[in-house]
């Protein structure tokens, strides 16, 4: 195997934390965030978080769930980080992917030695139609929201074209759900730790044709965080660290109808190209990936956009088993947004949390053998934002 | 109505003042026709509260004759007859009384003829 050139890291992850994902009744976002932060703090005994962490960047999508804006200072103080500056970053479902980038820039610029990045969302205290409406605020108000679009609907519009142009089938989309539920069943933090059969997925009720219940990610409460520093300090603080060697972010037209193609998410494709170039790795060098499977079709498109397979071949790719644990590129070993859950603001750094476990050999029954290079792919909205990170084991 | 870039002729919906293709800020209003072809569609079953009484309803993106795409709800009693490539036309007929501006589409699509 070609060993990629070892580029200088942008920043280093010395710890990661994740709250239990699920329907967390009676628990506020700030409490979820503190739960994730505590787990991250426990991994690095050398660290005195209140003193050493100099800034926090926290992703959160909407203040509508808990009627609470300006929540970064709340989350950070609940994590014991008073008086470090805390800033909320909002990029819909890519909020914490973008918060991670802000943290990388803070470290890389030399402004701070140690920062915390993360994300949180408390979604389940609103009924599903309200949540559907709140999520839809991440689409265009006059042209998409007014016209009855929902997130399952927007991704369904992409699925319809993918099926028409490439012959992608509902069974192939269902195969994504089967795989990710299988992985999620191995993850004690996952929202739904339950395997499903292809038949159950195919027979589940319609949400937005052709997407059915099991094609959709879950409405979940959860939080995630990472502690970043520069590579030199990492060695002093932790035995289990992971380098960030590539970071890319790009944007596309906000409205879906303005895109030239509906079978690819250009923002993610460009973000991936930027990250691959920075990391000096290629798609075939990736050992394990977490991709944004907000809907099963999104994972199929992600595999194509990231270069894991050719355009149009994403359905066959998942069917072939290549993305299973034990396959050539295991994808969404955590269970993905589909089964681990999708607390939107927490998702970007939750994906990197899983990759941190994989690259430090702590992924337990989900462990991918000899994983060295990992990739995280995080989307905002219907793909107006795409964020890609590439990590390397120490 | 839409906005067209004077320099590169790109038509924009939503209308705006800077062309995303060539960055020119010379734009002009242009009247769109009513006919187009269906590019993609879905049938929404789980909807936000304002649309709940309509569900399931069809939403699609239509490629208008002028070469600009528009999203909207497709009013049809035959959801199963929707097909990529079928001809549709804009429908400005009266909206439901139940909900008023702004939570309501200003136009729909319907089958031609
Ligand atoms: C698909 C969806 C509409 C289902 O919500 P719902 O109809 O209110 O479902 P309920 O909460 O009533 O749950 C009913 C059952 O289905 C299960 N369920 C809910 N959502 C599920 C999902 N996405 N996948 C699998 N099972 C699901 C529940 O666990 C529950 O099971 P139980 O009866 O055994 O307890 C909702 O999960 C959804 O909107 N998901 C997409 C979220 C989204 O758009 N995120 C942003 C992406 S960009
Ligand atoms: Zn122009």
Coordinates of C-alpha atoms and ligand atoms in Angstrom, one line a residue:
Chain A
X1 CA 0.0 0.0 0.0
X2 CA 1.2 3.5 -0.9
X3 CA 2.0 5.4 2.3
X4 CA 0.7 8.9 1.8
X5 CA 3.2 11.7 2.4
X6 CA 2.9 12.8 6.0
X7 CA 1.8 16.4 5.8
X8 CA 2.1 18.7 8.8
X9 CA -1.1 18.6 10.8
X10 CA -3.4 21.6 11.0
X11 CA -4.4 20.8 14.6
X12 CA -4.5 17.8 16.8
X13 CA -7.5 16.2 18.6
X14 CA -6.5 15.1 22.1
X15 CA -9.9 14.1 23.3
X16 CA -13.5 13.6 22.2
X17 CA -16.8 13.3 24.1
X18 CA -20.4 12.3 23.2
X19 CA -23.6 12.3 25.2
X20 CA -25.9 9.4 24.9
X21 CA -28.0 10.0 21.8
X22 CA -31.7 9.5 21.9
X23 CA -35.0 10.9 23.2
X24 CA -33.6 12.5 26.3
X25 CA -36.7 13.5 28.2
X26 CA -36.3 16.2 30.8
X27 CA -32.7 17.0 29.8
X28 CA -31.8 20.4 28.4
X29 CA -29.3 21.1 25.6
X30 CA -26.9 22.6 28.1
X31 CA -27.0 19.4 30.2
X32 CA -26.4 17.2 27.1
X33 CA -23.4 19.4 26.3
X34 CA -22.0 19.1 29.8
X35 CA -22.4 15.3 29.5
X36 CA -20.3 15.3 26.3
X37 CA -17.7 17.7 27.7
X38 CA -17.3 15.6 30.9
X39 CA -16.5 12.5 28.8
X40 CA -13.9 14.5 26.9
X41 CA -12.4 15.9 30.0
X42 CA -12.1 12.4 31.6
X43 CA -9.9 11.2 28.7
X44 CA -7.2 13.7 29.4
X45 CA -6.2 13.7 33.0
X46 CA -3.3 16.1 32.4
X47 CA -5.8 18.8 31.4
X48 CA -7.4 21.3 33.7
X49 CA -10.3 22.2 31.5
X50 CA -11.5 25.4 33.3
X51 CA -8.0 26.8 33.1
X52 CA -6.5 25.3 30.0
X53 CA -9.3 25.6 27.5
X54 CA -9.1 29.1 26.1
X55 CA -12.1 29.2 23.8
X56 CA -15.2 27.3 22.7
X57 CA -16.9 27.1 19.3
X58 CA -20.3 25.4 19.6
X59 CA -22.6 24.4 16.7
X60 CA -26.3 24.6 17.2
X61 CA -28.9 24.9 14.5
X62 CA -32.0 26.5 16.0
X63 CA -33.2 28.4 19.0
X64 CA -36.7 27.3 18.2
X65 CA -36.5 23.9 19.9
X66 CA -35.9 25.3 23.4
X67 CA -36.7 29.0 22.9
X68 CA -33.1 29.7 23.6
X69 CA -30.7 31.8 21.6
X70 CA -27.2 33.0 22.6
X71 CA -26.6 29.6 23.9
X72 CA -22.9 29.1 23.4
X73 CA -22.1 30.9 26.7
X74 CA -24.7 28.7 28.5
X75 CA -23.3 25.5 27.0
X76 CA -19.7 26.4 27.7
X77 CA -20.4 27.5 31.3
X78 CA -22.4 24.4 32.0
X79 CA -19.2 22.6 30.9
X80 CA -17.2 24.6 33.4
X81 CA -15.5 26.8 30.9
X82 CA -16.3 30.2 32.4
X83 CA -14.9 32.8 31.4
X84 CA -13.4 31.4 28.2
X85 CA -15.0 33.1 25.1
X86 CA -17.8 30.9 23.7
X87 CA -19.3 31.4 20.2
X88 CA -22.2 29.7 18.5
X89 CA -21.7 28.6 14.9
X90 CA -24.8 28.0 12.8
X91 CA -24.7 26.3 9.5
X92 CA -27.8 24.1 9.8
X93 CA -26.8 20.4 10.0
X94 CA -23.1 21.4 9.3
X95 CA -23.0 23.7 12.3
X96 CA -20.5 21.6 14.3
X97 CA -18.5 20.7 11.2
X98 CA -18.1 24.4 10.7
X99 CA -17.4 24.9 14.5
X100 CA -14.5 22.4 14.1
X101 CA -13.1 24.5 11.3
X102 CA -13.3 27.6 13.5
X103 CA -11.4 25.7 16.2
X104 CA -8.8 24.6 13.7
X105 CA -8.3 28.2 12.6
X106 CA -8.0 29.3 16.2
X107 CA -5.2 26.8 16.8
X108 CA -3.5 27.1 13.5
X109 CA -3.3 30.9 13.8
X110 CA -1.5 30.5 17.1
X111 CA -4.2 32.6 18.9
X112 CA -5.0 29.8 21.3
X113 CA -3.2 26.7 22.5
X114 CA -6.2 24.6 23.5
X115 CA -9.8 25.0 22.4
X116 CA -13.1 23.0 22.7
X117 CA -15.3 22.6 19.6
X118 CA -18.6 20.8 19.6
X119 CA -22.3 20.9 19.0
X120 CA -25.7 20.2 20.5
X121 CA -29.3 20.0 19.7
X122 CA -32.3 19.2 21.8
X123 CA -35.0 18.3 19.3
X124 CA -37.6 16.0 20.8
X125 CA -39.5 18.4 23.0
X126 CA -41.4 19.5 19.9
X127 CA -43.8 17.3 18.0
X128 CA -42.7 15.9 14.6
X129 CA -44.7 18.5 12.4
X130 CA -43.1 21.3 14.4
X131 CA -39.6 19.8 14.1
X132 CA -40.2 19.4 10.4
X133 CA -41.1 23.1 10.2
X134 CA -38.1 24.1 12.3
X135 CA -35.7 22.0 10.1
X136 CA -37.3 23.5 7.0
X137 CA -36.1 27.0 8.2
X138 CA -32.8 25.9 6.8
X139 CA -34.3 26.0 3.3
X140 CA -35.3 29.1 1.4
X141 CA -38.2 30.9 3.0
X142 CA -40.1 32.4 0.0
X143 CA -39.3 29.7 -2.5
X144 CA -38.9 26.4 -0.6
X145 CA -40.7 26.8 2.8
X146 CA -43.7 28.6 1.2
X147 CA -44.0 25.9 -1.4
X148 CA -44.4 23.1 1.2
X149 CA -40.8 21.7 1.0
X150 CA -39.5 19.7 3.9
X151 CA -36.0 18.2 4.3
X152 CA -37.1 14.7 3.5
X153 CA -38.9 16.3 0.5
X154 CA -35.7 18.1 -0.7
X155 CA -33.6 15.0 -0.6
X156 CA -36.5 13.0 -2.1
X157 CA -36.2 15.4 -5.1
X158 CA -32.6 14.4 -5.5
X159 CA -33.5 10.7 -5.1
X160 CA -36.1 10.8 -7.8
X161 CA -33.5 12.2 -10.3
X162 CA -30.9 9.7 -9.2
X163 CA -33.3 6.8 -9.8
X164 CA -34.3 8.3 -13.2
X165 CA -30.8 9.0 -14.4
X166 CA -28.8 6.1 -13.0
X167 CA -31.4 3.4 -12.2
X168 CA -30.8 3.6 -8.5
X169 CA -33.4 1.6 -6.7
X170 CA -35.4 1.9 -3.5
X171 CA -33.8 -1.4 -2.4
X172 CA -30.3 0.1 -2.8
X173 CA -31.3 3.1 -0.6
X174 CA -32.8 0.6 1.8
X175 CA -29.4 -1.2 1.9
X176 CA -27.9 1.9 3.4
X177 CA -30.4 1.8 6.2
X178 CA -29.8 -1.9 6.8
X179 CA -26.1 -1.4 7.0
X180 CA -26.2 1.7 9.3
X181 CA -28.7 0.1 11.6
X182 CA -26.5 -2.9 11.9
X183 CA -23.6 -0.7 12.9
X184 CA -25.7 1.3 15.2
X185 CA -26.8 -1.8 17.0
X186 CA -23.1 -2.1 18.1
X187 CA -22.9 1.4 19.4
X188 CA -24.1 1.9 23.0
X189 CA -24.5 5.6 22.5
X190 CA -26.7 5.2 19.4
X191 CA -30.3 6.4 19.5
X192 CA -31.7 3.2 17.8
X193 CA -29.6 0.1 18.6
X194 CA -31.7 -2.1 16.5
X195 CA -31.0 -4.0 13.3
X196 CA -33.6 -3.8 10.5
X197 CA -34.2 -6.0 7.5
X198 CA -34.5 -4.9 3.9
X199 CA -38.1 -5.9 3.9
X200 CA -38.9 -3.8 7.0
X201 CA -37.3 -0.8 5.4
X202 CA -39.2 -1.3 2.1
X203 CA -42.5 -1.8 3.9
X204 CA -42.1 1.2 6.2
X205 CA -44.5 4.1 5.8
X206 CA -43.9 6.9 3.3
X207 CA -42.4 10.2 4.5
X208 CA -41.7 11.9 1.2
X209 CA -41.8 9.5 -1.8
X210 CA -39.5 7.6 -2.5
X211 CA -38.1 8.1 1.0
X212 CA -39.7 6.0 3.7
X213 CA -39.5 6.1 7.5
X214 CA -36.3 4.0 7.5
X215 CA -34.7 6.1 4.8
X216 CA -34.8 9.1 7.2
X217 CA -32.4 10.1 10.0
X218 CA -33.8 10.3 13.5
X219 CA -35.0 13.3 15.4
X220 CA -32.6 13.1 18.3
X221 CA -31.3 14.9 21.4
X222 CA -27.5 14.8 21.7
X223 CA -24.2 16.6 22.1
X224 CA -20.6 16.1 21.0
X225 CA -17.3 17.7 21.5
X226 CA -13.6 17.6 20.7
X227 CA -10.6 19.1 22.4
X228 CA -8.0 20.6 19.9
X229 CA -4.5 21.7 20.4
X230 CA -1.3 22.0 18.3
X231 CA 0.7 18.8 17.6
X232 CA 3.5 19.6 20.0
X233 CA 1.4 20.1 23.0
X234 CA -0.7 17.0 22.1
X235 CA 2.2 14.7 23.0
X236 CA 2.4 16.2 26.5
X237 CA -1.2 16.0 27.2
X238 CA -2.4 12.7 25.8
X239 CA -1.4 9.2 24.6
X240 CA -4.4 9.0 22.4
X241 CA -4.4 11.8 19.8
X242 CA -5.4 12.1 16.2
X243 CA -4.1 14.7 13.7
X244 CA -6.4 16.8 11.5
X245 CA -4.6 16.9 8.1
X246 CA -7.2 18.3 5.8
X247 CA -10.2 20.6 6.1
X248 CA -12.4 21.8 3.3
X249 CA -15.6 23.8 3.1
X250 CA -17.6 25.1 0.2
X251 CA -21.0 26.4 -0.7
X252 CA -23.5 25.9 -3.4
X253 CA -26.7 27.7 -4.4
X254 CA -29.0 27.9 -1.4
X255 CA -32.1 26.7 -3.3
X256 CA -32.1 23.2 -4.8
X257 CA -33.9 24.3 -8.0
X258 CA -30.9 26.6 -8.9
X259 CA -28.4 23.7 -9.2
X260 CA -27.3 22.5 -12.5
X261 CA -27.3 18.9 -11.3
X262 CA -29.5 17.3 -8.6
X263 CA -27.5 14.0 -8.5
X264 CA -24.4 15.5 -6.9
X265 CA -23.8 17.9 -4.0
X266 CA -21.2 20.2 -5.4
X267 CA -20.3 21.9 -2.1
X268 CA -19.3 18.6 -0.6
X269 CA -17.4 17.6 -3.7
X270 CA -15.4 20.8 -3.7
X271 CA -14.8 20.6 0.1
X272 CA -13.5 17.1 -0.4
X273 CA -11.2 18.2 -3.2
X274 CA -9.8 20.9 -0.9
X275 CA -9.4 18.5 2.0
X276 CA -7.8 15.8 -0.1
X277 CA -5.3 18.3 -1.5
X278 CA -4.4 19.7 1.8
X279 CA -3.9 16.2 3.3
X280 CA -2.2 14.9 0.2
X281 CA -4.3 11.8 0.2
X282 CA -6.7 10.3 -2.3
X283 CA -10.1 8.7 -1.9
X284 CA -8.5 5.2 -2.0
X285 CA -6.3 6.1 1.0
X286 CA -9.3 6.5 3.3
X287 CA -9.6 3.6 5.7
X288 CA -12.9 4.6 7.4
X289 CA -15.4 7.4 6.9
X290 CA -18.4 9.0 8.5
X291 CA -20.7 10.6 5.9
X292 CA -23.8 12.7 6.2
X293 CA -26.6 10.1 5.8
X294 CA -29.5 12.4 6.8
X295 CA -31.4 10.3 4.2
X296 CA -30.2 7.1 2.6
X297 CA -29.9 8.8 -0.8
X298 CA -27.5 11.3 0.8
X299 CA -25.0 8.5 1.6
X300 CA -25.2 7.1 -1.9
X301 CA -24.5 10.6 -3.3
X302 CA -21.7 11.2 -0.7
X303 CA -19.9 8.0 -1.8
X304 CA -19.9 9.3 -5.4
X305 CA -18.9 12.9 -4.4
X306 CA -16.1 11.7 -2.2
X307 CA -14.7 9.5 -5.0
X308 CA -15.3 6.2 -3.2
X309 CA -17.1 5.1 -6.3
X310 CA -18.0 6.5 -9.8
X311 CA -20.9 8.9 -10.3
X312 CA -24.2 7.0 -10.4
X313 CA -22.6 3.9 -8.8
X314 CA -23.4 4.7 -5.1
X315 CA -26.3 2.3 -5.0
X316 CA -24.3 -0.6 -6.3
X317 CA -21.4 0.4 -4.0
X318 CA -23.5 0.0 -0.8
X319 CA -25.1 -3.2 -2.2
X320 CA -21.7 -4.7 -2.8
X321 CA -20.8 -4.6 0.9
X322 CA -17.8 -2.4 0.2
X323 CA -18.9 0.0 2.9
X324 CA -19.7 -2.6 5.6
X325 CA -17.4 -3.0 8.6
X326 CA -14.9 -5.4 7.1
X327 CA -15.4 -4.0 3.6
X328 CA -12.9 -1.9 1.6
X329 CA -14.1 1.5 3.1
X330 CA -16.3 1.0 6.1
X331 CA -18.8 3.9 6.2
X332 CA -20.8 5.2 9.1
X333 CA -19.5 2.6 11.6
X334 CA -21.2 4.7 14.3
X335 CA -24.6 3.9 12.8
X336 CA -24.6 7.2 11.1
X337 CA -27.3 9.8 11.3
X338 CA -29.7 7.0 10.4
X339 CA -29.3 4.9 13.5
X340 CA -26.9 6.8 15.9
X341 CA -29.2 9.8 15.4
X342 CA -29.1 13.3 14.0
X343 CA -29.2 16.0 16.7
X344 CA -28.4 18.4 13.9
X345 CA -26.0 20.9 15.6
X346 CA -24.1 18.0 17.2
X347 CA -23.7 15.9 14.1
X348 CA -20.4 17.2 12.6
X349 CA -18.3 16.7 15.7
X350 CA -20.2 13.5 16.6
X351 CA -18.9 12.1 13.2
X352 CA -15.4 13.1 14.2
X353 CA -15.8 11.6 17.6
X354 CA -16.4 8.2 16.0
X355 CA -13.4 8.6 13.8
X356 CA -11.3 9.6 16.9
X357 CA -12.4 6.3 18.5
X358 CA -11.5 4.4 15.3
X359 CA -8.1 5.9 14.8
X360 CA -7.2 5.4 18.5
X361 CA -8.4 1.8 18.5
X362 CA -11.2 2.5 20.9
X363 CA -14.2 1.7 18.7
X364 CA -14.8 -1.6 20.4
X365 CA -17.1 -4.0 18.5
X366 CA -17.1 -1.5 15.6
X367 CA -13.4 -1.3 15.3
X368 CA -12.0 -1.2 11.8
X369 CA -8.6 -3.0 11.8
X370 CA -5.5 -0.9 11.1
X371 CA -7.4 2.3 10.4
X372 CA -4.9 5.2 9.8
X373 CA -6.7 7.7 7.6
X374 CA -10.3 8.8 8.2
X375 CA -12.7 11.2 6.5
X376 CA -15.8 13.1 7.9
X377 CA -18.4 14.5 5.5
X378 CA -21.0 16.9 6.9
X379 CA -23.7 18.7 4.9
X380 CA -25.7 21.8 5.8
X381 CA -29.3 22.3 4.4
X382 CA -29.9 20.6 1.1
X383 CA -26.2 20.9 0.4
X384 CA -25.6 24.7 0.4
X385 CA -22.8 23.9 2.8
X386 CA -20.4 21.0 2.6
X387 CA -17.6 20.4 5.1
X388 CA -15.0 17.6 4.9
X389 CA -12.3 16.8 7.3
X390 CA -9.4 14.3 7.0
X391 CA -7.8 12.8 10.0
X392 CA -4.6 10.7 10.5
X393 CA -3.7 8.5 13.4
X394 CA -0.7 9.6 15.4
Chain B
X1 CA -41.4 37.6 -12.8
X2 CA -37.7 36.8 -12.6
X3 CA -34.5 38.7 -12.9
X4 CA -32.1 38.2 -15.9
X5 CA -28.5 39.1 -16.0
X6 CA -27.9 41.6 -18.8
X7 CA -24.4 40.4 -19.4
X8 CA -24.6 36.6 -19.4
X9 CA -28.5 36.2 -19.7
X10 CA -28.7 33.9 -16.7
X11 CA -32.2 34.0 -15.2
X12 CA -32.5 34.1 -11.4
X13 CA -35.3 32.9 -9.1
X14 CA -35.3 34.1 -6.4
X15 CA -34.6 37.5 -8.0
X16 CA -31.4 39.3 -6.8
X17 CA -29.1 42.1 -7.7
X18 CA -25.8 40.2 -8.4
X19 CA -25.6 37.4 -10.9
X20 CA -24.1 34.3 -9.2
X21 CA -22.7 33.1 -12.6
X22 CA -20.8 36.1 -13.8
X23 CA -21.0 38.5 -10.8
X24 CA -22.4 41.3 -12.9
X25 CA -24.8 43.7 -11.1
X26 CA -26.6 44.7 -14.3
X27 CA -29.9 42.8 -14.0
X28 CA -33.4 43.4 -15.5
X29 CA -36.9 42.1 -14.8
X30 CA -38.2 39.5 -17.1
X31 CA -41.7 38.1 -17.5
X32 CA -41.8 34.3 -17.5
X33 CA -44.3 32.3 -19.4
X34 CA -46.5 29.7 -17.8
X35 CA -45.2 26.4 -19.3
X36 CA -42.5 24.0 -18.4
X37 CA -41.4 20.4 -17.9
X38 CA -41.1 18.5 -14.7
X39 CA -37.5 17.9 -13.7
X40 CA -38.2 16.0 -10.4
X41 CA -40.9 15.5 -7.9
X42 CA -41.8 14.0 -4.5
X43 CA -45.0 13.4 -2.6
X44 CA -44.7 14.9 0.9
X45 CA -46.6 12.8 3.6
X46 CA -45.0 14.3 6.8
X47 CA -45.4 18.1 6.5
X48 CA -45.0 21.2 8.6
X49 CA -48.1 22.2 10.5
X50 CA -49.3 24.8 7.9
X51 CA -49.4 22.2 5.2
X52 CA -50.8 19.3 7.2
X53 CA -54.4 19.5 5.8
X54 CA -53.0 19.2 2.3
X55 CA -50.8 16.1 2.9
X56 CA -50.0 14.0 1.0
X57 CA -49.2 16.7 -1.6
X58 CA -46.8 16.7 -4.6
X59 CA -43.8 19.1 -4.8
X60 CA -41.6 19.4 -7.9
X61 CA -39.1 21.5 -9.8
X62 CA -40.2 22.6 -13.2
X63 CA -37.9 23.7 -16.0
X64 CA -39.6 26.7 -17.6
X65 CA -39.4 27.4 -21.3
X66 CA -37.1 30.4 -20.6
X67 CA -34.6 28.0 -19.1
X68 CA -35.0 28.8 -15.4
X69 CA -36.2 26.3 -12.9
X70 CA -39.1 26.9 -10.4
X71 CA -40.1 24.9 -7.4
X72 CA -43.7 24.5 -6.3
X73 CA -46.6 22.3 -5.2
X74 CA -48.2 20.4 -8.1
X75 CA -52.0 20.4 -7.8
X76 CA -53.2 17.1 -9.1
X77 CA -55.7 14.5 -8.0
X78 CA -53.6 11.8 -9.6
X79 CA -50.3 11.7 -7.7
X80 CA -49.4 8.4 -9.4
X81 CA -49.5 10.1 -12.9
X82 CA -46.5 12.3 -12.1
X83 CA -43.5 11.7 -14.4
X84 CA -40.2 13.3 -15.1
X85 CA -40.5 15.2 -18.3
X86 CA -44.3 15.8 -18.2
X87 CA -45.6 19.2 -19.2
X88 CA -47.0 21.4 -16.5
X89 CA -48.2 25.0 -16.3
X90 CA -48.3 27.6 -13.6
X91 CA -51.5 27.9 -11.8
X92 CA -52.3 31.2 -10.1
X93 CA -55.9 30.3 -9.1
X94 CA -57.2 31.3 -5.7
X95 CA -55.4 29.9 -2.6
X96 CA -56.9 28.3 0.4
X97 CA -58.6 30.6 2.8
X98 CA -57.3 28.9 5.9
X99 CA -53.8 30.3 5.9
X100 CA -52.8 33.7 4.7
X101 CA -49.5 35.4 3.8
X102 CA -46.7 34.7 4.3
X103 CA -47.1 31.0 5.0
X104 CA -48.5 30.2 1.7
X105 CA -47.4 29.6 -1.9
X106 CA -48.3 32.3 -4.4
X107 CA -48.4 29.9 -7.3
X108 CA -48.8 26.2 -8.0
X109 CA -48.3 24.0 -11.0
X110 CA -51.0 21.9 -12.7
X111 CA -51.2 19.5 -15.6
X112 CA -51.6 21.2 -19.0
X113 CA -54.8 21.2 -20.9
Ligands
LIG1 C1 -39.2 10.1 9.7 C2 -39.9 10.9 10.7 C3 -40.9 11.9 10.1 C4 -40.6 10.0 11.7 O1 -41.2 10.7 12.7 P1 -42.6 10.3 13.4 O2 -43.6 10.0 12.3 O3 -43.0 11.4 14.3 O4 -42.3 9.0 14.1 P2 -42.6 8.8 15.7 O5 -41.7 9.7 16.5 O6 -44.0 8.8 15.9 O7 -42.0 7.3 15.9 C5 -42.8 6.2 15.5 C6 -41.9 5.0 15.6 O8 -41.0 5.0 14.5 C7 -39.6 5.1 15.0 N1 -38.9 6.1 14.2 C8 -39.1 7.4 14.2 N2 -38.3 8.0 13.3 C9 -37.6 7.0 12.7 C10 -36.6 6.9 11.7 N3 -36.1 8.0 11.2 N4 -36.0 5.7 11.4 C11 -36.5 4.6 12.0 N5 -37.4 4.6 12.9 C12 -38.0 5.7 13.3 C13 -39.7 5.5 16.4 O9 -38.7 5.0 17.2 C14 -41.1 4.9 16.8 O10 -40.9 3.6 17.1 P3 -41.7 2.9 18.3 O11 -43.1 3.0 17.9 O12 -41.2 1.5 18.3 O13 -41.3 3.7 19.5 C15 -38.8 11.8 11.5 O14 -38.0 10.9 12.1 C16 -38.1 12.7 10.6 O15 -38.6 13.8 10.3 N6 -36.8 12.4 10.3 C17 -36.0 13.3 9.5 C18 -35.3 14.3 10.3 C19 -34.7 15.4 9.4 O16 -35.2 15.8 8.4 N7 -33.5 15.8 9.8 C20 -32.7 16.8 9.1 C21 -32.1 16.2 7.9 S1 -31.3 17.4 6.9
LIG2 ZN1 -24.4 36.9 -15.3

